[in-house]
Coordinates of N, CA and C in Angstrom, one line a residue:
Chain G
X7 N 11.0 -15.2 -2.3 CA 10.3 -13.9 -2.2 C 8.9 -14.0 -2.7
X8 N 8.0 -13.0 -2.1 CA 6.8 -13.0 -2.6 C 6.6 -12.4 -4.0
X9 N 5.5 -12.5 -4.5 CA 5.4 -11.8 -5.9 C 3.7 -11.5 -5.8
X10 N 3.4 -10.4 -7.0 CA 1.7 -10.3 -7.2 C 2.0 -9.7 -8.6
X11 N 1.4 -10.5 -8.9 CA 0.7 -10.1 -10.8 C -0.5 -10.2 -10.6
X12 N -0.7 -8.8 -11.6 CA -2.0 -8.3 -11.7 C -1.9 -8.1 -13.7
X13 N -2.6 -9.3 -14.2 CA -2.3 -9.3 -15.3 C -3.5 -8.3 -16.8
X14 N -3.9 -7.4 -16.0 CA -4.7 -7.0 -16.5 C -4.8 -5.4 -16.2
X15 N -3.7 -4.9 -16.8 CA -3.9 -3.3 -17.2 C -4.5 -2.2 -17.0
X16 N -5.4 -2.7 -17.8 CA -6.7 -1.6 -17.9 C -7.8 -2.7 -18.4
X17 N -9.2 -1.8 -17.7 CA -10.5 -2.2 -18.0 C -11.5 -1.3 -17.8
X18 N -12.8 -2.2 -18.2 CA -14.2 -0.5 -18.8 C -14.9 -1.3 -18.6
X19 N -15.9 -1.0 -17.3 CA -17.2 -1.4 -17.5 C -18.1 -0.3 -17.1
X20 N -19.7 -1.1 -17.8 CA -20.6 -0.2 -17.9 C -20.9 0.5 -16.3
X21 N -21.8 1.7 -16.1 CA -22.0 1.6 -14.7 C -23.6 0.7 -14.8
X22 N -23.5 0.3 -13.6 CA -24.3 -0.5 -13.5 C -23.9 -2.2 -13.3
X23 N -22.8 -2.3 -13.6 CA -22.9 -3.8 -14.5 C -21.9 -4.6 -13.5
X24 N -21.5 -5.8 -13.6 CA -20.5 -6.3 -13.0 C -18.7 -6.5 -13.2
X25 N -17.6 -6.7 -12.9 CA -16.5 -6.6 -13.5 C -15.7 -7.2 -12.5
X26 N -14.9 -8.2 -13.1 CA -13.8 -8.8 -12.0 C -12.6 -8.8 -12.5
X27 N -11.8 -7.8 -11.2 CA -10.2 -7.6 -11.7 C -9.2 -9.0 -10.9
X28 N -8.6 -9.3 -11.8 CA -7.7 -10.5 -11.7 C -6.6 -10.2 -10.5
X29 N -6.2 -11.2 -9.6 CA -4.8 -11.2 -9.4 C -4.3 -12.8 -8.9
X30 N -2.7 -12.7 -9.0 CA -1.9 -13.8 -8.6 C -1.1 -13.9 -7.8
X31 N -0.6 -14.7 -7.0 CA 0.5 -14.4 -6.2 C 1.4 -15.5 -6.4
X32 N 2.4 -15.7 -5.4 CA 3.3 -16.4 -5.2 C 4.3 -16.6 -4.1
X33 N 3.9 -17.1 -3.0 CA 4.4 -17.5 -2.4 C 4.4 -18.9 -0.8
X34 N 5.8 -19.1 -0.3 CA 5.7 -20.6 0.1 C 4.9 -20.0 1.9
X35 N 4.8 -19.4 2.0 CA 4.0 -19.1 3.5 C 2.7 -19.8 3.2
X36 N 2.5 -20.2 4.4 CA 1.0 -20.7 4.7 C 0.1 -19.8 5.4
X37 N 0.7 -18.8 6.0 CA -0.5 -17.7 6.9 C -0.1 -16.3 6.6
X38 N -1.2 -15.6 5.7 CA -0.9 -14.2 5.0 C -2.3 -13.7 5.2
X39 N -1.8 -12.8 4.5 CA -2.9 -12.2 4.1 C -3.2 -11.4 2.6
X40 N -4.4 -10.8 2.0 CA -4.6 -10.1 1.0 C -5.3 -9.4 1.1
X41 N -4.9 -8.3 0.0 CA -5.9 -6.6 0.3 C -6.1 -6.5 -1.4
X42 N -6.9 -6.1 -1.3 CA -7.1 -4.5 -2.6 C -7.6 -3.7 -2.6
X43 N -6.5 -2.7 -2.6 CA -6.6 -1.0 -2.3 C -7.0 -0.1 -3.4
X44 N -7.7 0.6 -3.1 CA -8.3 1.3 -4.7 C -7.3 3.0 -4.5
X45 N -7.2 3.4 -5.6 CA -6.8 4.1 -5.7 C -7.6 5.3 -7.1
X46 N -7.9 6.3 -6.1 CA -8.5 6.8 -7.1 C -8.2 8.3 -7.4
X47 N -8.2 9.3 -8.1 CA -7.2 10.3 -8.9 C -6.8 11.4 -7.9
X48 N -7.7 11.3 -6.6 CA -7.1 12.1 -5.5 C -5.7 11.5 -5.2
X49 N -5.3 9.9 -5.7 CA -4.3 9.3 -4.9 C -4.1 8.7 -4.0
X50 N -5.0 8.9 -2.8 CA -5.7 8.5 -1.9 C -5.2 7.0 -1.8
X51 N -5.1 5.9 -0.8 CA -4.5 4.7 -0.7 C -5.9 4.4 -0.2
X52 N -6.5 3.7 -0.7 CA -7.9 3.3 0.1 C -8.1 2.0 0.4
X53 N -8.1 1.4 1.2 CA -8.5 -0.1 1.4 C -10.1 -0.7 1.1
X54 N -10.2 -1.4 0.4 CA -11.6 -2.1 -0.4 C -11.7 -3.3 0.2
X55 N -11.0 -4.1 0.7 CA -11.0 -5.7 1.4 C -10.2 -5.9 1.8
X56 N -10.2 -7.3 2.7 CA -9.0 -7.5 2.9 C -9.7 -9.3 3.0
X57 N -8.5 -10.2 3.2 CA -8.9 -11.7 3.1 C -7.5 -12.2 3.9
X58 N -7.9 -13.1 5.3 CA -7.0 -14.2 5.6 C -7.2 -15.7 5.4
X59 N -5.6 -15.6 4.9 CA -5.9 -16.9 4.5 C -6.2 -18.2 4.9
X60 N -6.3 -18.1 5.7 CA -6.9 -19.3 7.2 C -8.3 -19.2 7.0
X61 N -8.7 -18.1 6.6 CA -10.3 -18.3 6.6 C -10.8 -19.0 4.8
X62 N -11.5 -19.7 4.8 CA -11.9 -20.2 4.0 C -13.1 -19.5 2.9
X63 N -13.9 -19.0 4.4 CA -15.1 -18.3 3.3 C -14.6 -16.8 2.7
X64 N -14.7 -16.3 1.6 CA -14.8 -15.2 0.8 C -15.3 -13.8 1.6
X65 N -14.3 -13.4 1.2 CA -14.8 -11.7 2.3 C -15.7 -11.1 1.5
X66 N -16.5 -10.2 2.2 CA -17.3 -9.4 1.2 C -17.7 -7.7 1.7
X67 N -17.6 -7.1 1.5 CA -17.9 -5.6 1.7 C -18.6 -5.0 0.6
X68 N -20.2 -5.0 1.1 CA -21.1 -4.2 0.2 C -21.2 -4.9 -1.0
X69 N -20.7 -3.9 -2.3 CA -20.5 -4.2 -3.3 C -19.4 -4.8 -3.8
X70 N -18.5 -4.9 -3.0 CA -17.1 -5.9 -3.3 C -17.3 -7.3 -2.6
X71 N -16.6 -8.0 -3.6 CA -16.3 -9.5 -2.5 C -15.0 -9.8 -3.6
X72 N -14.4 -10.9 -3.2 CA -12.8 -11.8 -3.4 C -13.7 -13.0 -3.9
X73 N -12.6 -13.7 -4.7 CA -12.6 -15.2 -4.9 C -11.6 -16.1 -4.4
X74 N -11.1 -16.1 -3.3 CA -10.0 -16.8 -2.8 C -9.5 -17.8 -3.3
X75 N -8.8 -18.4 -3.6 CA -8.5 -19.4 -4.5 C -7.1 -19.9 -3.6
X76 N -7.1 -20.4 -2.7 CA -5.8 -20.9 -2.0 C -4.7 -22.1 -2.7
X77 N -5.5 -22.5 -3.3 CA -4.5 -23.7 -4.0 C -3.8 -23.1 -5.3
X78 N -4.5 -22.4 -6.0 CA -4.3 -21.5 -7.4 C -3.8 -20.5 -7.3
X79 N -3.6 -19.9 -5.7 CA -2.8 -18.6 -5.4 C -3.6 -17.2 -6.2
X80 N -4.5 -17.3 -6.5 CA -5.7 -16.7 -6.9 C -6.8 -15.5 -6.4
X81 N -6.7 -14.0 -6.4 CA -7.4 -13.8 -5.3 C -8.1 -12.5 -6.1
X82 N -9.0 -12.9 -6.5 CA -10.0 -11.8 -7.6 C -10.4 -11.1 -6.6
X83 N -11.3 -9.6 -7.3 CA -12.2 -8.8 -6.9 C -13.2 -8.3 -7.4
X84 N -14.2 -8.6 -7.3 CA -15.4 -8.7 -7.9 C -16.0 -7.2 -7.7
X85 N -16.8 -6.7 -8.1 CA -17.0 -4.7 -8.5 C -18.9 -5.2 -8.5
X86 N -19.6 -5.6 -7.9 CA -20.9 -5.5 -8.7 C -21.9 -3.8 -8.4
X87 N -23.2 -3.9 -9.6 CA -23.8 -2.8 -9.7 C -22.6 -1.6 -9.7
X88 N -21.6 -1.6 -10.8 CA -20.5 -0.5 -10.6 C -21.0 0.4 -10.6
X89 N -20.5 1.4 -10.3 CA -20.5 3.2 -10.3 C -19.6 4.0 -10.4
X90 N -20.0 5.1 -11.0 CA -18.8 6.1 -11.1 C -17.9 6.2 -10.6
X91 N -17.8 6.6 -9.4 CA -17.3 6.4 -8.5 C -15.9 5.3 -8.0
X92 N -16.3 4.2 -8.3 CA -15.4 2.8 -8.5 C -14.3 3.0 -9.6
X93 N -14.4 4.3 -10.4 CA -13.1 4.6 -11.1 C -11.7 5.1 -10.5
X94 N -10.6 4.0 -10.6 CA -9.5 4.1 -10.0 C -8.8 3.2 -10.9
X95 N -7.6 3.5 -9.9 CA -6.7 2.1 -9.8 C -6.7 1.1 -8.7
X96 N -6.8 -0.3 -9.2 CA -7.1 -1.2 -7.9 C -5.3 -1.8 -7.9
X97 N -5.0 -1.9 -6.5 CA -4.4 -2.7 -6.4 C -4.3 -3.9 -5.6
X98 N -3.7 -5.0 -5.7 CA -3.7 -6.1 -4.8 C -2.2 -6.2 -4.6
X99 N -2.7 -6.6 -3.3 CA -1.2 -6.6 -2.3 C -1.1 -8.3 -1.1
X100 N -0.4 -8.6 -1.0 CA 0.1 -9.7 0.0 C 0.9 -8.9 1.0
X101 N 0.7 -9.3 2.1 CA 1.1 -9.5 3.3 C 2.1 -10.4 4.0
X102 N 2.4 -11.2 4.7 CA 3.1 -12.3 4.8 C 2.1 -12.1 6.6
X103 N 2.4 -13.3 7.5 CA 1.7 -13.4 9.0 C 2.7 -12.8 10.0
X104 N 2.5 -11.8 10.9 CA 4.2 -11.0 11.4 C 4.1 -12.4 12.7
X105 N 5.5 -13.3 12.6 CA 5.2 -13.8 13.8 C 5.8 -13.5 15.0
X106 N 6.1 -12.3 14.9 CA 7.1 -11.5 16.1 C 5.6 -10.7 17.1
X107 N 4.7 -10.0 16.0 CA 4.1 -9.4 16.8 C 2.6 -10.1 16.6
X108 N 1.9 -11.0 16.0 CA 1.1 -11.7 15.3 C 0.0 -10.9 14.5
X109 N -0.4 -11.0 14.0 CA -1.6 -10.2 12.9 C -0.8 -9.9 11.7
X110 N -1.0 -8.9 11.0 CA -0.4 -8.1 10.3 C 0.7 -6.9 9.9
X111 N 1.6 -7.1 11.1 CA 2.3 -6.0 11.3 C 3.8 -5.9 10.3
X112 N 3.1 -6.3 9.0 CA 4.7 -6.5 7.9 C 4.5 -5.3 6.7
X113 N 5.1 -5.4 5.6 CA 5.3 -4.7 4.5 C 3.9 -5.3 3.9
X114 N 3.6 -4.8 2.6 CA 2.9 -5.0 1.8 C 3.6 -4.8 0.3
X115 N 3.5 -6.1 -0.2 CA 3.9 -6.1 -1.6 C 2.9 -6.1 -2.5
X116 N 3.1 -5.1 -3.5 CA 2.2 -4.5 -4.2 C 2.2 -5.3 -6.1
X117 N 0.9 -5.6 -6.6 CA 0.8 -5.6 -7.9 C 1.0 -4.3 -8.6
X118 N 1.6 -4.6 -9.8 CA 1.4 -3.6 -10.5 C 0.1 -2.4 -11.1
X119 N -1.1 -2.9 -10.6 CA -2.1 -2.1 -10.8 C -3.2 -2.7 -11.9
X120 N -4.7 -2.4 -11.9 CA -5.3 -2.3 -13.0 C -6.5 -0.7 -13.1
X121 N -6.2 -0.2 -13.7 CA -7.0 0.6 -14.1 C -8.4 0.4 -14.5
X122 N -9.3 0.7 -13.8 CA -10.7 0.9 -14.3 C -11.5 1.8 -14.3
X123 N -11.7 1.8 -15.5 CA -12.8 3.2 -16.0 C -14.2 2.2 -16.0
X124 N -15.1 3.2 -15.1 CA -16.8 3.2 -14.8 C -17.1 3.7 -16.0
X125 N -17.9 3.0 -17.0 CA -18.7 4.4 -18.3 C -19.7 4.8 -17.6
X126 N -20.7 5.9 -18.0 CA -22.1 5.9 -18.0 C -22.7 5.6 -19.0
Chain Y
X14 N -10.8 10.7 5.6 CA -9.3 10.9 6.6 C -9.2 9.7 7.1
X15 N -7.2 9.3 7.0 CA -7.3 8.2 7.5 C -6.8 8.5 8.6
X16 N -6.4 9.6 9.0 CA -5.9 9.6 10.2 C -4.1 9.7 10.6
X17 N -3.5 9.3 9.3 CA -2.1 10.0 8.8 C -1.7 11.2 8.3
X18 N -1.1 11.6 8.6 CA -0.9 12.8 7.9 C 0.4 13.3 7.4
X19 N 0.6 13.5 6.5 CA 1.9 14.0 5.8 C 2.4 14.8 5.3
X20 N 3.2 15.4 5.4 CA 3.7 16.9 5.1 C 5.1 17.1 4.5
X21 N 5.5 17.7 3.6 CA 4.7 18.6 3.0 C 3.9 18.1 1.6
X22 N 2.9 18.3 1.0 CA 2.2 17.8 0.1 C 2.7 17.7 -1.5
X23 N 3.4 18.9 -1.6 CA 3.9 18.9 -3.0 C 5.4 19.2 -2.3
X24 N 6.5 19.2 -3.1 CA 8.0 19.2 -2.5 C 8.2 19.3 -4.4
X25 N 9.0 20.7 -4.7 CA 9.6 20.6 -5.8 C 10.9 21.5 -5.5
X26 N 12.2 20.8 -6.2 CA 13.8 20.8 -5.8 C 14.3 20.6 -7.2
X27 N 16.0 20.6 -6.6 CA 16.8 20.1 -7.6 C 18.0 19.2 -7.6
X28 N 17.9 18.4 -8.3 CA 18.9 17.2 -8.4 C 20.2 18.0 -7.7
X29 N 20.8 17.0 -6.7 CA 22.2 17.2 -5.7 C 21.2 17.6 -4.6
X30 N 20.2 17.9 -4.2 CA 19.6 18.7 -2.9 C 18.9 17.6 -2.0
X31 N 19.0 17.9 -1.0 CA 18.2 17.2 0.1 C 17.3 17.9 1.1
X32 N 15.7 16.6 1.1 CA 14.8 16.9 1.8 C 14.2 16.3 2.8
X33 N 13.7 16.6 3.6 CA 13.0 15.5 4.5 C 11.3 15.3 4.3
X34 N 10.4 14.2 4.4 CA 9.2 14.3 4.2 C 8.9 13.8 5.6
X35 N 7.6 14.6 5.9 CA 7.3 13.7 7.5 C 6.3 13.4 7.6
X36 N 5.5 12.4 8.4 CA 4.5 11.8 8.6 C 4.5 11.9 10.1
X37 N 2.9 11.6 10.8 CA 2.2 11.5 12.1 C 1.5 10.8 11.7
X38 N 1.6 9.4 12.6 CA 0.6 8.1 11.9 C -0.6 8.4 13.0
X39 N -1.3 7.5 12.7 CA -2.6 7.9 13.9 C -2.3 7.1 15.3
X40 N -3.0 8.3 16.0 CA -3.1 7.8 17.2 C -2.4 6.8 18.3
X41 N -1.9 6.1 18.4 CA -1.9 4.8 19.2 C -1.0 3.9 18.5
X42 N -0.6 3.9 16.8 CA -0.1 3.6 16.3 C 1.5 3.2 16.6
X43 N 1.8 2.2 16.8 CA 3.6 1.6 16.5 C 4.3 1.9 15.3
X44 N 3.6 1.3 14.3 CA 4.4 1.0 13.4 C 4.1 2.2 12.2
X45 N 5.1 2.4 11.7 CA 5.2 3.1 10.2 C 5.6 2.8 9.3
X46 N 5.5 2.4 8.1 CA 5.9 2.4 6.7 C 5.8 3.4 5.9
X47 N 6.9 3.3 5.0 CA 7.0 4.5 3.7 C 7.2 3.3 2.5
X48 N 6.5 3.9 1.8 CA 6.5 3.3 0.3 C 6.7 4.3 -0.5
X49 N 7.0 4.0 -1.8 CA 7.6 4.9 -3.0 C 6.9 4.5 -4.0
X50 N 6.0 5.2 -4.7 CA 5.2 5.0 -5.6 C 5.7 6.4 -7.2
X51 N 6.3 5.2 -8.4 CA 6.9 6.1 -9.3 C 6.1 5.1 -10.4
X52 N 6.4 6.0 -11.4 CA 5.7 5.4 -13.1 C 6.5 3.9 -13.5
X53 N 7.8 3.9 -13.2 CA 8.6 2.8 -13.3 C 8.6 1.9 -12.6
X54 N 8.8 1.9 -11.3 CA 8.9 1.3 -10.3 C 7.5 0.5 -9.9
X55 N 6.5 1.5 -9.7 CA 5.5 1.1 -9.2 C 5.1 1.1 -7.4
X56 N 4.6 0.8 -6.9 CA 4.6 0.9 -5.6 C 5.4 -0.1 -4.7
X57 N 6.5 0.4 -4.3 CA 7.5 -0.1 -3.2 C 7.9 -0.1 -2.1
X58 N 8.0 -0.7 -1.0 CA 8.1 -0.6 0.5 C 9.5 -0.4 0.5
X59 N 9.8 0.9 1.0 CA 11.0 1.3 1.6 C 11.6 0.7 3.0
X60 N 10.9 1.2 3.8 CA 11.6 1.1 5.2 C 9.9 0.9 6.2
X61 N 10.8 0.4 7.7 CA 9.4 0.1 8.7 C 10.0 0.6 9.7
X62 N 9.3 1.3 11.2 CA 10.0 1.0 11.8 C 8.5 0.9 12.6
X63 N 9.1 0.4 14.1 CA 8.6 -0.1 15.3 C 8.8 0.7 16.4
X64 N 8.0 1.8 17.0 CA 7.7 1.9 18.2 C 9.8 2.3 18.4
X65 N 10.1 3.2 17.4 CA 11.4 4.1 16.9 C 12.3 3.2 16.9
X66 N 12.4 1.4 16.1 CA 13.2 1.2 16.2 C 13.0 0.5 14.7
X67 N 14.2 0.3 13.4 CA 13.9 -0.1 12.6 C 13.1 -1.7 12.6
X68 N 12.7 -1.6 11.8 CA 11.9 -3.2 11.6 C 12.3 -4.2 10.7
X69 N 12.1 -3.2 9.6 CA 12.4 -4.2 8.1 C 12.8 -3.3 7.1
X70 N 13.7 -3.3 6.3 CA 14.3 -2.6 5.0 C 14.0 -3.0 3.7
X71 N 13.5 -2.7 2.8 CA 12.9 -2.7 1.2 C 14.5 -2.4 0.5
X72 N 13.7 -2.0 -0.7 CA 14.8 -1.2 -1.9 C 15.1 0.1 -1.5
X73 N 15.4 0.6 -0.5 CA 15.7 2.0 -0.2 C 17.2 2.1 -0.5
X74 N 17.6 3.6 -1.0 CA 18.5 3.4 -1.5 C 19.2 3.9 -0.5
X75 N 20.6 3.7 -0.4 CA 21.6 4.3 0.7 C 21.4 6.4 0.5
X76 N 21.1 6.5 -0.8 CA 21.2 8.3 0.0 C 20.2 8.3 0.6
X77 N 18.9 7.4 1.0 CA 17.9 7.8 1.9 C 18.0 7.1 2.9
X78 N 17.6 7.9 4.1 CA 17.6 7.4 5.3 C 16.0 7.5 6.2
X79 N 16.1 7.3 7.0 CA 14.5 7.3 8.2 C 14.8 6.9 9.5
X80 N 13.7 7.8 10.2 CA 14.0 7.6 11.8 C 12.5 7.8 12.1
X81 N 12.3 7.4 13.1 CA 11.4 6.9 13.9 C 11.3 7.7 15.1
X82 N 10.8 9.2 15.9 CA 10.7 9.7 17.2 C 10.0 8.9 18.0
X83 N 10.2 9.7 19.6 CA 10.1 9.1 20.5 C 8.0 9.6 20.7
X84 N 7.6 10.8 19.8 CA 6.6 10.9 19.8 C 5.7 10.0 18.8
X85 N 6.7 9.5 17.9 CA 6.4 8.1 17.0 C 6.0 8.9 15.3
X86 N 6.5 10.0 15.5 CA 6.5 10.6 13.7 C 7.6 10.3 13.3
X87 N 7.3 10.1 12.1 CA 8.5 9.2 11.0 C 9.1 10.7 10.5
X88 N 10.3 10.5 9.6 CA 10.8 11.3 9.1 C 11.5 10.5 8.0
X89 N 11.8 11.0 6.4 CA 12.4 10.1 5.2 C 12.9 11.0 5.2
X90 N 14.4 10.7 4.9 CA 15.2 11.7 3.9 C 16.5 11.5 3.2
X91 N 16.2 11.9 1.9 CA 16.3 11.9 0.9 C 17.7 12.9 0.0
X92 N 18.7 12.3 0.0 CA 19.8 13.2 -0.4 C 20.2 12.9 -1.6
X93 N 21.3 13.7 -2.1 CA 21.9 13.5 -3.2 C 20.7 13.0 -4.2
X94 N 19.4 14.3 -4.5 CA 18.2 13.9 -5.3 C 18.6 14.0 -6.6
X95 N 18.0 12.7 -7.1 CA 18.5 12.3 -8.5 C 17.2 12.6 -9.6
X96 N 17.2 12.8 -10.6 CA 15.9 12.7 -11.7 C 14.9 12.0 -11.3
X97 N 15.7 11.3 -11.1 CA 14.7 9.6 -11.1 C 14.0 8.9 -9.8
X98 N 14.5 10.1 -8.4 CA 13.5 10.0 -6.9 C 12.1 11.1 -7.0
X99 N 12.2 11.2 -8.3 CA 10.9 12.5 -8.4 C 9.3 10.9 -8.3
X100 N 8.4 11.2 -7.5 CA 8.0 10.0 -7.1 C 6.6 10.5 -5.9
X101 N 5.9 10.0 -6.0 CA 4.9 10.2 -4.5 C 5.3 9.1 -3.8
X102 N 5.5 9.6 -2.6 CA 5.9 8.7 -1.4 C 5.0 9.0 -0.5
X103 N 4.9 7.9 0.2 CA 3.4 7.5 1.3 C 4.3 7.2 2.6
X104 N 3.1 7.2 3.6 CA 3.3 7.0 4.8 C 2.4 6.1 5.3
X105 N 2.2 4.7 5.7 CA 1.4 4.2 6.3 C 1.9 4.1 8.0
X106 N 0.5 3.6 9.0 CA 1.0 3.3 10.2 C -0.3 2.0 10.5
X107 N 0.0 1.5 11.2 CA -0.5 0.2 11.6 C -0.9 -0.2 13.1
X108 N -1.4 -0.8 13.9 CA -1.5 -1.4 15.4 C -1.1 -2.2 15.2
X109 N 0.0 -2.8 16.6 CA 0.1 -4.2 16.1 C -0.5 -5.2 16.3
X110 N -0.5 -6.3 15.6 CA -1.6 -7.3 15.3 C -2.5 -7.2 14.6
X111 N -2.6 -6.0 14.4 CA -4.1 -5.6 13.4 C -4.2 -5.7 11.6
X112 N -5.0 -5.9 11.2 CA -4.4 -6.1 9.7 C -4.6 -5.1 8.6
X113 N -4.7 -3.9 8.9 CA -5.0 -3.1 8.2 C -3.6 -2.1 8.2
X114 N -3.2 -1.4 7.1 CA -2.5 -0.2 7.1 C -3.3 1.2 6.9
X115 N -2.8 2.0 7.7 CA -3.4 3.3 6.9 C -2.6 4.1 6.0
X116 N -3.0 4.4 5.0 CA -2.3 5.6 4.7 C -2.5 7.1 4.6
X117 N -1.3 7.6 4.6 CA -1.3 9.3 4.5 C -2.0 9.6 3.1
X118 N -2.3 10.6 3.0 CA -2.2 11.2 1.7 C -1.0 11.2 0.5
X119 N 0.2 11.0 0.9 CA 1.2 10.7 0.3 C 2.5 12.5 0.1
X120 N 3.0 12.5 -0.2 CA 4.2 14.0 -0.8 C 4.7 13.5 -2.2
X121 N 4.3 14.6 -3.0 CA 4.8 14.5 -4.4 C 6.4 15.1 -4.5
X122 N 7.1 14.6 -4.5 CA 8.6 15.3 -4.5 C 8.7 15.3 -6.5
X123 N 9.4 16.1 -6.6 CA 9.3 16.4 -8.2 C 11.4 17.0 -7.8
X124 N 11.7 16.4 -8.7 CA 13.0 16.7 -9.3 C 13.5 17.1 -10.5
X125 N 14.0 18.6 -10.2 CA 14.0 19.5 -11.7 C 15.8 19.3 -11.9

């Protein structure tokens, strides 16, 4: 079975500044995928990235990018020039490859969350 | 907006009672997922289905059930409510092959 630890609770950075929330996974598939969904006090399920793992190079959107780490099962998210706004809960989630219908079409198993507070 | 939508938004009851929550995924959409997002638990994938036919089953517990119409809205529901199903539950929908989920806004069920 899959797993995602997200070993890091809660965190504070300045706005302005940079901050990378951790995550881990675990499992024996070779073709998946990864997300991290922000989540912020509306509740709202928002998607912030996403990464396959066949692709080698690092995804990036705006002010977010990933550190892929395929051998380490490793798959950070990097926050730069934060802002207010970037206050949530982030989560990271795996995927597994649907081979019935191909892409994405499975569950999402979820980390337990890290909280980050933007200061001004 | 992502384009899901779910209803009813708040749901407050009482332990023994049963409710249903419903979702309309977007557009064009096959697939639906419900997840269960509680302070303990954390966020959990319930049930899938496919174009109204189940797909894949999570930790769902036997008093809840789900179906899938023919116009492709989901329906959860939820019996014999216990303390402990008080919880925001989501609705995602998906294309298939595509790698993104959407989700609904979610229903806060509260159990008094």
């Amino acid at each position: 079975a899959q797993t995602v630890t997200q070993s890091q609770p809660e965190m504070s950075v300045q706005e302005a500044e940079t901050v990378t929330l951790s995550c881990t996974y675990d499992t024996s598939e070779s073709n998946y995928y990864l997300f991290w969904y922000k989540q912020p006090p509306s509740r709202q399920m928002i998607l912030v990235i996403r990464q396959e793992a066949y692709k080698q190079q690092n995804a990036t959107e705006n002010r977010f990018s990933v550190n892929f780490q395929k051998a380490a099962k490793s798959f950070s998210l990097k926050i730069s020039d934060s802002q207010l706004g970037d206050t949530a809960m982030y989560f990271c989630a795996f995927m597994k490859h649907d081979l019935v219908y191909g892409g994405a079409t499975n569950k999402l198993i979820f980390g337990t969350g890290t909280l980050l507070a933007v200061q001004p | 907006d992502s384009g899901v939508t779910q209803t009813p938004k708040h749901l407050i009851t009482a332990t023994g009672q049963r409710v249903t929550l419903r979702c309309s995924p977007r557009s064009g959409d096959l697939s639906v997922y419900w997840y269960q997002q509680s302070l303990d638990q954390g966020l959990q994938f319930l049930i899938q289905y496919y174009n109204g036919e189940e797909r894949a089953k999570g930790n769902i517990l036997e008093r809840f059930s789900a179906q899938q119409f023919p116009d492709l809205h989901s329906e959860l529901n939820l019996s014999s409510l216990e303390l402990g199903d008080s919880a925001l539950y989501f609705c995602a929908s998906s294309e298939a092959g595509y790698n993104e989920q959407f989700f609904g806004p979610g229903t806060r069920l509260t159990v008094l």
